[in-house]
XYZ file of C-alpha atoms in Angstrom:
754
model
C 124.373 -34.774 165.279
C 123.789 -37.808 163.114
C 122.106 -39.427 166.004
C 119.677 -36.538 166.488
C 118.709 -36.722 162.793
C 117.997 -40.276 162.862
C 115.818 -39.779 165.853
C 113.787 -37.167 164.134
C 113.347 -39.559 161.128
C 111.900 -42.279 163.348
C 109.455 -39.917 165.104
C 108.264 -38.777 161.933
C 107.654 -42.127 160.640
C 105.851 -43.177 163.797
C 103.517 -40.153 163.354
C 102.675 -40.753 159.856
C 101.975 -44.419 160.638
C 99.650 -43.241 163.588
C 97.807 -41.151 160.984
C 97.683 -43.243 158.062
C 96.653 -46.726 159.465
C 93.361 -45.209 160.860
C 92.709 -43.399 157.730
C 93.132 -46.541 155.513
C 90.921 -48.635 158.225
C 88.123 -45.923 157.868
C 88.179 -46.217 153.896
C 88.009 -49.937 154.012
C 85.088 -50.039 156.113
C 83.104 -47.372 154.429
C 83.790 -49.099 151.264
C 82.660 -52.576 152.593
C 79.650 -50.889 154.381
C 79.788 -53.211 157.415
C 80.769 -53.445 160.878
C 83.801 -55.216 161.979
C 83.640 -57.984 165.014
C 86.375 -60.168 166.404
C 85.787 -63.471 164.272
C 86.560 -67.062 165.499
C 87.674 -68.146 162.068
C 87.929 -71.971 161.524
C 91.003 -73.150 160.372
C 89.516 -73.698 156.680
C 88.615 -70.000 156.494
C 92.332 -69.273 157.096
C 93.537 -71.088 154.456
C 92.921 -69.502 150.964
C 93.691 -71.136 147.849
C 96.779 -69.723 145.832
C 94.527 -69.575 142.920
C 91.750 -67.488 144.477
C 93.990 -64.662 145.840
C 93.121 -61.681 147.818
C 89.664 -61.264 146.158
C 88.505 -64.793 147.237
C 89.671 -64.240 150.754
C 87.906 -60.774 151.094
C 84.773 -62.226 149.861
C 84.707 -65.187 152.185
C 85.620 -62.554 155.308
C 82.665 -60.473 153.856
C 80.115 -63.552 154.003
C 81.297 -64.516 157.463
C 80.979 -60.838 158.929
C 77.386 -60.736 157.398
C 76.472 -63.986 158.905
C 77.737 -62.888 162.269
C 75.590 -59.633 162.039
C 72.622 -61.516 161.336
C 73.167 -63.716 164.182
C 73.527 -60.638 166.168
C 70.488 -59.260 164.995
C 68.523 -62.458 165.791
C 69.968 -62.283 169.221
C 68.847 -58.720 170.000
C 65.500 -59.610 168.761
C 65.332 -62.524 171.117
C 66.620 -60.395 173.982
C 63.927 -57.803 173.239
C 61.219 -60.223 173.497
C 59.197 -60.888 177.095
C 60.465 -63.920 178.886
C 58.807 -67.035 177.732
C 58.242 -70.538 179.420
C 60.948 -73.349 179.199
C 58.750 -75.508 176.698
C 58.927 -72.409 174.368
C 62.556 -71.851 174.428
C 63.148 -75.604 173.614
C 60.925 -75.372 170.746
C 62.762 -72.270 169.192
C 64.243 -73.104 165.912
C 66.472 -70.758 163.517
C 70.137 -70.571 163.504
C 70.999 -71.771 166.907
C 69.175 -74.933 166.150
C 71.377 -75.321 163.346
C 74.365 -74.597 164.895
C 73.482 -77.140 167.682
C 72.885 -79.929 164.911
C 76.575 -79.034 163.393
C 78.234 -79.514 166.845
C 76.355 -82.827 167.599
C 76.886 -84.470 164.196
C 80.604 -84.103 165.284
C 79.732 -86.537 168.050
C 80.751 -84.484 171.109
C 77.446 -82.524 172.037
C 78.232 -79.099 173.668
C 81.480 -79.531 175.760
C 83.109 -76.746 177.348
C 85.634 -76.052 174.580
C 83.008 -75.713 171.776
C 81.180 -73.045 173.917
C 84.056 -71.153 174.219
C 84.479 -71.205 170.442
C 80.821 -70.541 169.500
C 80.606 -67.471 172.197
C 79.610 -68.656 175.597
C 78.120 -65.247 176.688
C 75.109 -65.820 174.484
C 74.208 -69.417 176.246
C 74.500 -67.568 179.479
C 72.186 -65.022 178.690
C 69.584 -67.206 177.422
C 69.561 -69.791 180.301
C 66.833 -69.107 182.841
C 67.532 -69.372 186.422
C 65.171 -72.354 188.129
C 62.228 -70.928 189.796
C 62.394 -71.292 193.526
C 59.447 -73.172 193.595
C 59.961 -75.362 190.338
C 59.712 -79.071 191.366
C 63.009 -81.158 190.564
C 62.495 -84.661 189.558
C 64.867 -87.377 190.412
C 64.782 -90.981 189.420
C 66.811 -93.757 191.470
C 66.857 -97.428 190.962
C 67.359 -99.003 194.214
C 67.028 -102.689 195.223
C 68.126 -104.618 198.483
C 69.018 -103.884 201.854
C 72.571 -102.485 201.182
C 71.588 -100.149 198.406
C 68.648 -98.970 200.712
C 71.166 -97.716 203.049
C 73.579 -96.291 200.682
C 71.117 -94.227 198.893
C 70.152 -92.255 202.347
C 73.550 -90.579 201.919
C 72.773 -89.527 198.458
C 69.522 -88.048 199.545
C 71.001 -86.295 202.395
C 73.448 -84.499 200.346
C 70.812 -83.495 197.943
C 68.560 -82.261 200.747
C 71.284 -80.453 202.426
C 72.079 -78.238 199.463
C 68.690 -77.870 197.908
C 66.343 -74.713 197.567
C 63.659 -76.274 195.740
C 60.706 -78.887 195.960
C 61.924 -82.333 195.217
C 60.200 -85.131 193.946
C 61.803 -88.559 194.208
C 60.965 -91.501 191.892
C 62.265 -94.716 193.294
C 62.171 -97.886 191.299
C 62.619 -100.527 193.925
C 62.166 -104.091 194.756
C 59.678 -105.047 197.469
C 62.703 -104.857 200.187
C 63.447 -101.291 199.288
C 60.161 -100.170 199.108
C 59.409 -101.074 202.573
C 62.411 -99.657 203.951
C 62.407 -96.340 202.023
C 58.585 -95.723 202.330
C 59.112 -95.979 206.298
C 62.074 -93.822 206.320
C 60.400 -91.063 204.294
C 57.262 -91.228 205.815
C 58.869 -90.832 209.405
C 61.364 -88.281 208.095
C 58.684 -85.853 207.136
C 60.588 -83.622 205.080
C 58.778 -80.799 203.777
C 58.259 -80.019 200.057
C 59.625 -83.751 199.158
C 57.297 -86.107 197.427
C 58.095 -89.826 196.967
C 56.546 -92.325 194.577
C 57.948 -95.927 193.957
C 57.681 -98.022 191.126
C 57.731 -101.868 191.332
C 61.259 -103.138 189.624
C 59.857 -106.770 189.583
C 57.127 -105.554 187.041
C 59.960 -104.433 184.808
C 62.313 -107.450 184.975
C 60.769 -108.887 181.756
C 61.694 -105.872 179.834
C 65.508 -106.371 180.463
C 65.883 -109.946 181.797
C 66.883 -111.136 178.431
C 69.765 -108.930 178.384
C 72.934 -111.055 179.828
C 74.861 -108.763 182.213
C 78.189 -109.520 184.155
C 77.971 -106.206 186.242
C 77.509 -106.505 189.954
C 74.502 -104.531 190.201
C 72.370 -107.485 188.366
C 69.186 -107.026 186.580
C 68.568 -103.905 188.316
C 71.561 -102.385 186.602
C 69.524 -102.349 183.308
C 66.365 -100.678 184.428
C 67.437 -97.192 183.651
C 66.897 -98.095 179.920
C 63.098 -98.366 180.473
C 62.446 -95.037 182.370
C 60.574 -93.679 179.502
C 58.122 -96.498 179.902
C 57.977 -96.704 183.695
C 57.815 -93.020 184.743
C 54.391 -91.039 184.334
C 53.682 -89.999 180.648
C 53.101 -86.473 182.015
C 56.831 -86.113 183.455
C 58.909 -84.340 180.757
C 62.535 -84.382 182.249
C 63.984 -86.255 185.149
C 67.570 -86.327 186.517
C 68.615 -89.937 187.071
C 71.330 -91.069 189.631
C 73.109 -93.800 190.801
C 72.902 -94.734 194.745
C 76.703 -94.077 195.235
C 76.509 -90.437 194.148
C 77.242 -87.594 196.636
C 76.111 -84.014 195.807
C 78.398 -81.177 196.633
C 76.073 -78.277 195.358
C 72.661 -77.544 194.847
C 70.801 -79.865 192.365
C 69.116 -77.184 190.818
C 71.987 -76.061 189.072
C 72.059 -79.579 187.592
C 68.413 -78.921 186.615
C 69.203 -75.774 184.912
C 71.384 -77.692 182.386
C 68.290 -78.820 180.570
C 67.728 -75.358 178.983
C 70.993 -75.820 177.349
C 69.790 -78.895 175.277
C 69.574 -78.228 171.559
C 68.267 -79.760 168.395
C 67.590 -83.339 169.146
C 69.686 -83.701 172.396
C 67.668 -85.781 174.688
C 70.535 -87.367 177.003
C 72.848 -85.142 179.319
C 75.968 -87.261 180.229
C 79.426 -86.704 181.491
C 82.256 -88.315 179.317
C 83.606 -91.520 181.068
C 86.979 -90.833 182.946
C 88.751 -94.023 182.415
C 90.163 -96.005 179.288
C 87.493 -98.601 179.606
C 85.899 -97.904 176.201
C 89.248 -97.260 174.527
C 90.079 -101.055 174.882
C 93.436 -100.769 176.220
C 93.213 -101.664 179.989
C 94.373 -105.329 179.439
C 95.222 -107.836 176.687
C 92.398 -108.806 174.788
C 89.871 -106.298 176.462
C 87.157 -105.818 174.149
C 84.553 -103.379 175.403
C 81.108 -102.290 173.772
C 81.186 -99.807 171.119
C 81.289 -96.140 172.423
C 81.929 -92.635 171.128
C 85.583 -91.880 172.162
C 85.972 -92.614 175.626
C 82.206 -92.948 176.081
C 79.879 -91.721 178.714
C 79.224 -92.664 182.248
C 75.701 -93.071 183.214
C 75.909 -92.596 187.038
C 74.364 -89.155 186.335
C 71.808 -88.779 183.630
C 69.624 -85.846 182.208
C 66.782 -87.478 180.381
C 64.328 -85.367 178.259
C 61.602 -88.202 178.627
C 59.109 -86.366 176.349
C 61.596 -86.172 173.338
C 62.920 -89.769 173.899
C 59.205 -91.037 173.807
C 58.797 -89.262 170.467
C 62.175 -90.688 169.305
C 60.973 -94.233 169.822
C 63.635 -94.589 172.756
C 62.476 -98.224 173.462
C 62.858 -99.485 169.872
C 65.971 -97.778 169.498
C 67.881 -99.337 172.690
C 66.269 -102.646 172.061
C 67.494 -102.945 168.164
C 71.146 -101.812 169.297
C 71.451 -104.118 172.095
C 70.104 -107.276 170.067
C 72.742 -106.399 167.474
C 75.491 -105.776 169.869
C 74.651 -108.890 171.953
C 75.152 -111.122 168.871
C 79.082 -110.397 169.013
C 79.409 -109.238 172.572
C 77.312 -112.039 174.424
C 76.818 -110.024 177.357
C 77.292 -106.406 178.982
C 79.898 -105.731 181.285
C 78.848 -102.303 182.644
C 74.884 -102.978 182.640
C 72.800 -100.071 180.935
C 75.974 -97.917 180.340
C 77.084 -100.486 177.415
C 73.936 -100.131 175.776
C 73.368 -96.132 176.219
C 76.990 -95.896 174.861
C 76.101 -98.112 171.761
C 73.065 -96.150 170.939
C 75.087 -92.878 171.176
C 77.944 -94.247 168.831
C 75.233 -94.674 166.280
C 73.289 -91.418 167.198
C 75.637 -88.850 168.583
C 73.443 -86.096 168.029
C 71.440 -87.454 171.164
C 74.062 -86.284 173.808
C 74.624 -83.137 175.420
C 77.831 -83.620 177.147
C 77.951 -82.153 180.685
C 81.084 -80.584 182.191
C 82.988 -83.294 183.814
C 82.606 -81.893 187.319
C 78.891 -83.159 187.535
C 80.153 -86.802 187.506
C 83.649 -87.113 189.099
C 84.137 -90.867 188.759
C 86.267 -92.612 191.381
C 86.672 -96.049 189.511
C 89.795 -98.366 189.886
C 91.117 -96.824 186.375
C 89.714 -93.367 186.730
C 91.452 -90.470 185.274
C 89.102 -87.924 186.892
C 92.229 -85.942 188.083
C 92.451 -84.590 184.624
C 88.813 -83.221 185.304
C 89.644 -80.667 187.737
C 92.593 -78.429 189.035
C 91.064 -77.726 192.363
C 88.820 -80.018 194.542
C 86.645 -76.900 195.417
C 85.302 -77.046 191.615
C 83.530 -80.411 192.072
C 79.733 -80.533 192.280
C 79.139 -84.348 192.118
C 81.253 -87.195 193.546
C 80.673 -90.864 191.939
C 82.005 -93.775 193.844
C 81.722 -95.968 190.848
C 84.319 -98.613 192.243
C 83.130 -101.724 193.871
C 85.819 -100.837 196.512
C 83.600 -97.577 197.158
C 85.394 -95.669 200.253
C 88.410 -97.967 199.584
C 89.276 -97.115 196.121
C 92.661 -95.519 195.780
C 92.816 -91.948 194.423
C 95.187 -88.859 194.788
C 92.433 -86.786 196.589
C 90.546 -89.886 197.989
C 90.631 -88.364 201.569
C 88.706 -85.136 200.654
C 86.349 -87.157 198.883
C 86.059 -89.562 201.711
C 85.404 -86.572 204.289
C 82.796 -85.009 201.935
C 80.975 -88.478 201.961
C 81.408 -89.145 205.809
C 80.012 -85.477 206.464
C 76.663 -86.522 204.932
C 76.799 -90.112 206.080
C 76.799 -89.115 209.727
C 75.008 -85.598 209.187
C 71.874 -85.513 211.657
C 68.901 -86.225 209.227
C 66.323 -84.364 211.393
C 68.311 -81.203 210.680
C 66.856 -81.463 206.836
C 63.376 -81.076 207.948
C 63.544 -77.390 206.597
C 60.509 -75.480 205.211
C 60.647 -74.039 201.716
C 59.034 -70.695 202.599
C 57.076 -68.969 199.477
C 56.429 -72.192 197.849
C 52.788 -73.742 198.115
C 53.045 -77.424 198.943
C 50.642 -80.190 198.919
C 48.857 -80.806 202.087
C 50.427 -83.481 204.133
C 47.512 -84.747 206.397
C 50.152 -86.529 208.667
C 52.049 -83.615 209.529
C 49.075 -81.242 209.975
C 47.386 -83.894 212.062
C 50.498 -84.035 214.165
C 50.629 -80.020 214.591
C 46.978 -80.075 215.529
C 47.639 -82.598 218.254
C 50.727 -80.857 219.410
C 48.933 -77.630 219.524
C 46.275 -78.722 221.976
C 48.855 -79.746 224.544
C 49.371 -77.216 227.226
C 52.960 -76.071 227.247
C 52.791 -74.822 230.635
C 52.007 -78.169 231.948
C 55.148 -79.281 234.019
C 54.615 -82.823 232.248
C 54.345 -81.317 228.894
C 57.535 -82.906 227.561
C 56.413 -86.376 228.511
C 53.085 -85.728 226.776
C 54.934 -84.268 223.501
C 57.361 -87.311 223.538
C 54.229 -89.680 222.956
C 53.260 -87.864 219.785
C 57.108 -87.271 218.284
C 57.653 -89.041 214.936
C 61.123 -90.529 214.903
C 62.849 -91.071 211.617
C 63.107 -94.927 211.166
C 65.281 -96.991 209.148
C 64.019 -100.628 209.238
C 66.412 -103.609 208.033
C 69.577 -101.457 208.404
C 71.549 -104.610 207.679
C 70.878 -107.607 205.248
C 68.058 -109.664 206.480
C 67.115 -112.988 205.530
C 64.815 -115.784 207.212
C 63.078 -118.676 205.819
C 59.649 -119.579 207.625
C 59.515 -123.006 208.951
C 56.174 -125.110 207.897
C 55.315 -125.736 211.268
C 54.438 -122.576 212.419
C 55.891 -122.550 215.515
C 58.736 -120.061 215.174
C 59.422 -117.470 217.825
C 61.334 -114.065 217.293
C 63.286 -112.351 220.192
C 62.305 -108.715 220.413
C 64.209 -106.211 222.281
C 65.630 -102.596 222.284
C 68.768 -101.025 222.878
C 70.950 -97.818 222.568
C 74.672 -97.487 221.911
C 75.790 -98.375 225.448
C 74.351 -101.747 225.318
C 75.996 -102.748 221.902
C 78.290 -105.500 223.529
C 75.255 -107.428 224.451
C 74.466 -108.250 220.727
C 77.119 -111.097 220.303
C 76.174 -112.814 223.420
C 72.519 -112.768 222.728
C 73.233 -114.312 219.314
C 75.326 -117.170 220.928
C 72.432 -117.776 223.107
C 69.368 -117.606 220.745
C 70.048 -119.279 217.383
C 66.324 -118.320 216.277
C 65.334 -114.675 214.576
C 65.640 -111.685 216.616
C 64.034 -108.360 215.885
C 65.826 -105.490 217.266
C 65.155 -101.659 217.485
C 68.278 -99.480 217.995
C 67.948 -95.881 219.332
C 70.953 -94.255 217.575
C 72.067 -90.826 216.068
C 73.344 -90.903 212.697
C 76.868 -90.850 213.583
C 76.385 -93.735 215.950
C 74.356 -95.619 213.343
C 77.443 -95.684 211.361
C 79.662 -96.711 214.451
C 76.954 -99.592 215.021
C 77.352 -100.441 211.240
C 81.232 -100.882 211.461
C 80.872 -102.828 214.623
C 78.625 -105.378 213.411
C 80.445 -105.704 209.788
C 83.515 -106.385 212.053
C 82.050 -108.961 214.113
C 82.173 -112.712 212.924
C 79.153 -113.643 215.068
C 76.933 -110.765 213.854
C 77.820 -111.286 210.220
C 77.142 -115.005 210.288
C 73.498 -114.174 211.268
C 71.289 -113.242 208.574
C 67.939 -113.682 210.619
C 68.577 -110.674 212.809
C 66.514 -107.525 211.848
C 68.478 -104.174 213.002
C 65.721 -101.156 212.895
C 67.250 -97.776 213.475
C 65.100 -95.204 215.298
C 67.001 -91.974 215.120
C 67.452 -89.829 218.272
C 65.375 -86.830 218.893
C 64.048 -85.252 222.239
C 65.310 -85.669 225.681
C 63.713 -89.145 226.621
C 64.510 -92.590 225.545
C 61.326 -93.890 223.950
C 61.365 -97.431 225.190
C 57.878 -98.422 224.288
C 58.283 -96.908 220.974
C 61.450 -98.849 220.186
C 59.609 -102.084 221.358
C 56.668 -101.419 219.166
C 58.837 -100.782 215.966
C 60.744 -104.200 216.968
C 57.380 -105.821 217.426
C 55.880 -104.660 213.981
C 58.690 -106.319 212.060
C 58.379 -109.747 213.624
C 58.048 -112.280 210.705
C 57.206 -115.380 212.894
C 53.975 -116.395 214.299
C 55.475 -115.826 218.024
C 57.565 -113.372 219.853
C 59.460 -113.329 222.727
C 59.472 -109.887 224.400
C 62.802 -109.528 226.233
C 65.284 -106.848 226.983
C 68.795 -106.421 225.823
C 70.421 -106.806 229.306
C 68.999 -110.397 229.364
C 70.823 -113.780 228.256
C 68.168 -116.176 227.682
C 69.050 -119.707 228.598
C 70.718 -122.045 225.905
C 68.220 -123.902 223.999
C 64.999 -121.512 224.819
C 64.388 -120.795 221.135
C 63.448 -124.634 220.833
C 62.173 -124.899 224.098
C 59.662 -122.181 223.232
C 58.643 -123.886 220.010
C 57.816 -127.052 221.720
C 55.734 -125.052 224.330
C 53.718 -123.511 221.453
C 52.300 -127.006 220.500
C 52.099 -128.105 224.000
C 50.109 -125.394 225.192
C 48.107 -125.016 221.938
C 49.075 -121.160 221.646
C 47.673 -120.693 218.365
C 44.134 -121.372 219.893
C 44.328 -119.823 223.205
C 45.424 -116.296 224.445
C 48.280 -117.173 226.787
C 51.403 -115.180 227.818
C 54.042 -117.755 228.575
C 56.282 -116.309 231.465
C 59.947 -117.097 231.414
C 61.256 -116.556 234.927
C 63.972 -114.003 235.072
C 67.111 -113.876 237.460
C 70.208 -111.606 237.745
C 73.758 -111.663 238.730
C 76.073 -109.066 239.894
C 79.161 -110.701 238.439
C 80.412 -109.455 235.037
C 82.126 -112.865 234.533
C 79.371 -115.552 234.858
C 79.462 -119.163 234.238
C 76.123 -119.333 232.643
C 74.307 -122.426 233.933
C 73.629 -124.996 231.358
C 70.545 -126.443 232.860
C 67.931 -125.753 235.750
C 69.499 -127.695 238.258
C 72.837 -125.692 237.901
C 70.721 -122.500 238.372
C 69.109 -123.652 241.196
C 72.747 -124.486 242.338
C 74.144 -120.949 241.992
C 71.093 -119.485 243.255
C 71.438 -121.291 246.459
C 75.212 -120.310 246.609
C 74.382 -116.472 246.322
C 75.714 -116.285 242.619
C 72.247 -115.666 241.125
C 69.193 -113.872 242.730
C 65.566 -113.640 241.647
C 65.481 -110.552 239.402
C 65.136 -107.414 241.438
C 64.226 -108.867 244.356
C 65.949 -106.472 246.627
C 64.726 -103.353 244.937
C 61.419 -104.182 243.215
C 60.014 -107.240 244.686
C 56.463 -106.608 243.436
C 57.761 -106.780 239.667
C 58.082 -110.629 239.560
C 56.716 -111.918 242.782
C 53.605 -113.268 240.996
C 55.917 -115.932 239.150
C 56.087 -117.542 242.234
C 59.692 -118.922 242.424
C 59.312 -121.028 245.233
C 56.802 -123.183 243.111
C 59.188 -122.851 240.162
C 61.893 -124.723 241.832
C 60.137 -127.907 242.057
C 57.647 -127.580 239.035
C 57.717 -130.059 236.215
C 54.836 -128.604 234.260
C 53.693 -125.231 233.237
C 51.380 -123.531 235.888
C 49.109 -120.462 235.919
C 49.516 -117.463 237.730
C 47.277 -114.410 238.398
C 47.891 -111.011 237.558
C 48.806 -108.650 240.252
C 49.759 -104.843 240.840
C 53.332 -103.843 239.327
C 53.678 -107.333 237.582
C 56.097 -107.090 234.552
C 57.384 -110.621 233.752
C 59.171 -111.624 230.124
C 56.635 -113.275 228.036
C 56.469 -114.912 224.782
C 52.979 -114.093 222.847
C 51.312 -114.329 219.529
C 52.662 -111.765 217.019
C 48.959 -110.212 217.092
C 49.343 -109.120 220.653
C 48.841 -105.466 221.781
C 51.566 -102.962 221.482
C 53.172 -101.007 224.484
C 51.807 -97.623 225.462
C 53.801 -94.900 224.040
C 53.156 -92.259 226.894
C 55.825 -93.971 228.972
C 59.296 -93.257 228.278
C 62.519 -93.490 229.860
C 62.056 -95.395 233.088
C 58.977 -96.523 235.104
C 55.898 -98.384 233.965
C 56.585 -99.200 230.470
C 56.402 -103.033 231.114
C 53.884 -102.950 233.835
C 51.212 -101.103 231.714
C 51.774 -103.684 228.761
C 51.036 -106.622 230.932
C 47.706 -105.105 232.382
C 46.733 -104.435 228.968
C 47.112 -108.332 228.402
C 45.482 -109.399 231.553
C 42.441 -106.738 230.520
C 42.459 -108.711 227.185
C 41.993 -111.972 229.184
C 45.434 -113.388 228.310
C 46.325 -116.370 230.586
C 49.810 -116.167 232.360
C 51.421 -119.559 232.458
C 54.827 -120.059 233.948
C 57.154 -122.285 232.130
C 58.844 -124.736 234.438
C 62.174 -125.354 232.572
C 62.955 -121.818 231.113
C 64.867 -119.124 232.583
C 67.013 -115.865 231.560
C 69.527 -113.904 233.427
C 70.054 -110.380 233.684
C 73.713 -109.231 233.180
C 74.898 -106.265 235.291
C 75.554 -102.724 233.756
C 76.071 -99.093 234.776
C 72.621 -97.429 235.513
C 70.828 -95.747 232.504
C 70.710 -92.156 232.251
C 66.847 -92.286 232.746
C 66.793 -94.317 235.909
C 69.509 -92.006 237.193
C 66.896 -89.005 236.307
C 63.975 -91.057 237.811
C 65.891 -91.257 241.016
C 67.122 -87.715 241.337
C 64.235 -85.520 239.758
C 61.289 -85.149 241.846
C 59.284 -83.877 239.037
C 59.903 -86.807 236.989
C 58.377 -89.169 239.503
C 55.223 -86.781 239.668
C 54.720 -87.008 236.029
C 55.362 -90.628 235.922
C 52.526 -90.873 238.745
C 50.219 -88.524 236.538
C 50.680 -90.625 233.412
C 49.915 -93.785 235.284
C 46.818 -92.379 236.701
C 45.717 -91.243 233.103
C 46.527 -94.947 231.905
C 44.375 -96.488 234.466
C 41.561 -93.857 233.627
C 41.861 -94.951 230.028
C 41.861 -98.523 230.862
C 38.414 -98.110 232.723
C 36.960 -96.469 229.776
C 37.901 -99.299 227.536
C 37.293 -102.234 229.531
C 34.597 -101.194 232.074
C 33.826 -102.997 235.265
C 36.523 -105.600 234.408
C 39.065 -102.607 234.773
C 38.042 -101.578 238.120
C 40.483 -104.234 239.871
C 43.673 -102.270 238.420
C 42.425 -99.050 240.337
C 41.602 -100.881 243.451
C 45.046 -102.822 243.289
C 46.966 -99.715 242.521
C 45.383 -97.941 245.806
C 46.285 -101.083 247.958
C 49.918 -101.342 246.887
């Protein structure tokens, strides 16, 4: 009975509470005449002074609620207005501008924690999506052969994810400009524009700053972008070459709309303890705000920076700090951080996933819970892919995906966006449209006009020209299956070499690893490796030869093939022949007699006498004597056996010797692809231009055995292949007749008689 009474009393008390509490709440609100909204009260507002008591607490609460009401009304007015341009949003003042200045003055910008405290939803509502046709500007400092190769992976990762037109601004030295301008010109990616700025002209702006960083003087050039880039350019994303994107760069571009107040720099906090100064004893870094910021990814509001006199700002800061620091350790990053330390309101702190830094002392694991959250990977360690990290395998696989990705697949059109007319692309499309697709030889004809993506000087190249102007460059082309010949050729030829390699993106990386692992190849700085990327079904042999020829840096070139080993000392012998035969003032083609062996292991003859001995024993043969005698018969091997001085020979049908000529000699005809007539047509062109063919009596080269190429197999097995080759030969001869008139009739006659 007692338990029942107690239960009834508890029920009655609970009922009264449910009725009484809402009544009190209604009474309180009606007296105060305001609406209640959950408030993010600061610690100061929650700590009332004992002397003020309840009245002071209530007054503070009322003031805070009224402020929130005013903010809500302003927000509703903003949302009710029609959409405005991004520039109008940036110029908007009012309460939000004051709020942003308050956070900036605390020195941390707008990090994720502060956004949560202030109310993240309003930021999301005001952030406009990037228009699909809005051009995104990207600035990159790139100098030298290695950086020009590394930056391609960054570009691929950006192109893979992008949905917007892109405008790349490259600050380069002459080497990088040559490589990248050729690459983009042959890449022909729609809705991508590229401009170059001469880094040599900027050196005087930063050369006064001592820098210990491995990037050298180029690591300081991001400081002068406001002066370098066009004055009409208002904003730009600045990237290091060792960046890999895992998302659409438009997402990063959209962050510009979150800049408030005087914020002009978007940066991610440095993810190591470098600027805390505790990495080792007596470690003394440049001044920085907390951990400092990493400058591998920067968002720059160029127009505002110019108004703030950025040039003067960073120079004064650098001059002052260098008085005690003496030099920079991390190049431009030290100076950026010193400026931010003094002016924290300049920085808008980006979320850490926009620059996940894989340095030697990285703490980037604190940035993410799952690798799927990451947007930008930064290989900012000198060790690059060899850096130690818990998730390095994932990062490395992401990088390798783009490293070996077929760049031809990135030639995607951005439909619905007007683009500037590309005259090269338009002319190409017009030419291709004029071809008859029903022609059985259509694929042969089309290959002549195919633009192959080309990366010049894939590895470091260094050659100092001699003063006597007699140097000769060996020219050859190859594919992956002939890679093993490179070391042997380098041992036989000490002079400069220009090679065109026909590879896929993945094969280019295999070649790179092969070359970097070879002591012979790495010891040679005078070999230019030019990658022509695979496209189409034919081996573009004459295009490859032309690419290698165009990048000869010596007065003369020896036109060889990758399967041949030149005799020891041929380089010096040809240089002497240049003087002896007055090559500078005469149109001559010096013939190097060609031989072959069927043995994979050959004791290479070190003299003409030794070669003749092996020829007599059947170890060596004159080249192709058993299948294509006409190709080298005019060389007159019988006369060569006893010759002691150079002798002249006449052109004959199907003559295709290996010759040394001046650098200005005609290029190969691109219509001939795969197997057949590619050299024959070139020698015919030389003869039409009245070159003399002179056989060198003490020179020779030997063809090494190998499996038949895919193209020669097609030639032998495919009747249509042979028919198309015959058609192309006839068309070439007709073109010769039109260009050289009566003198070219002998080529028609010789062909008919052969």
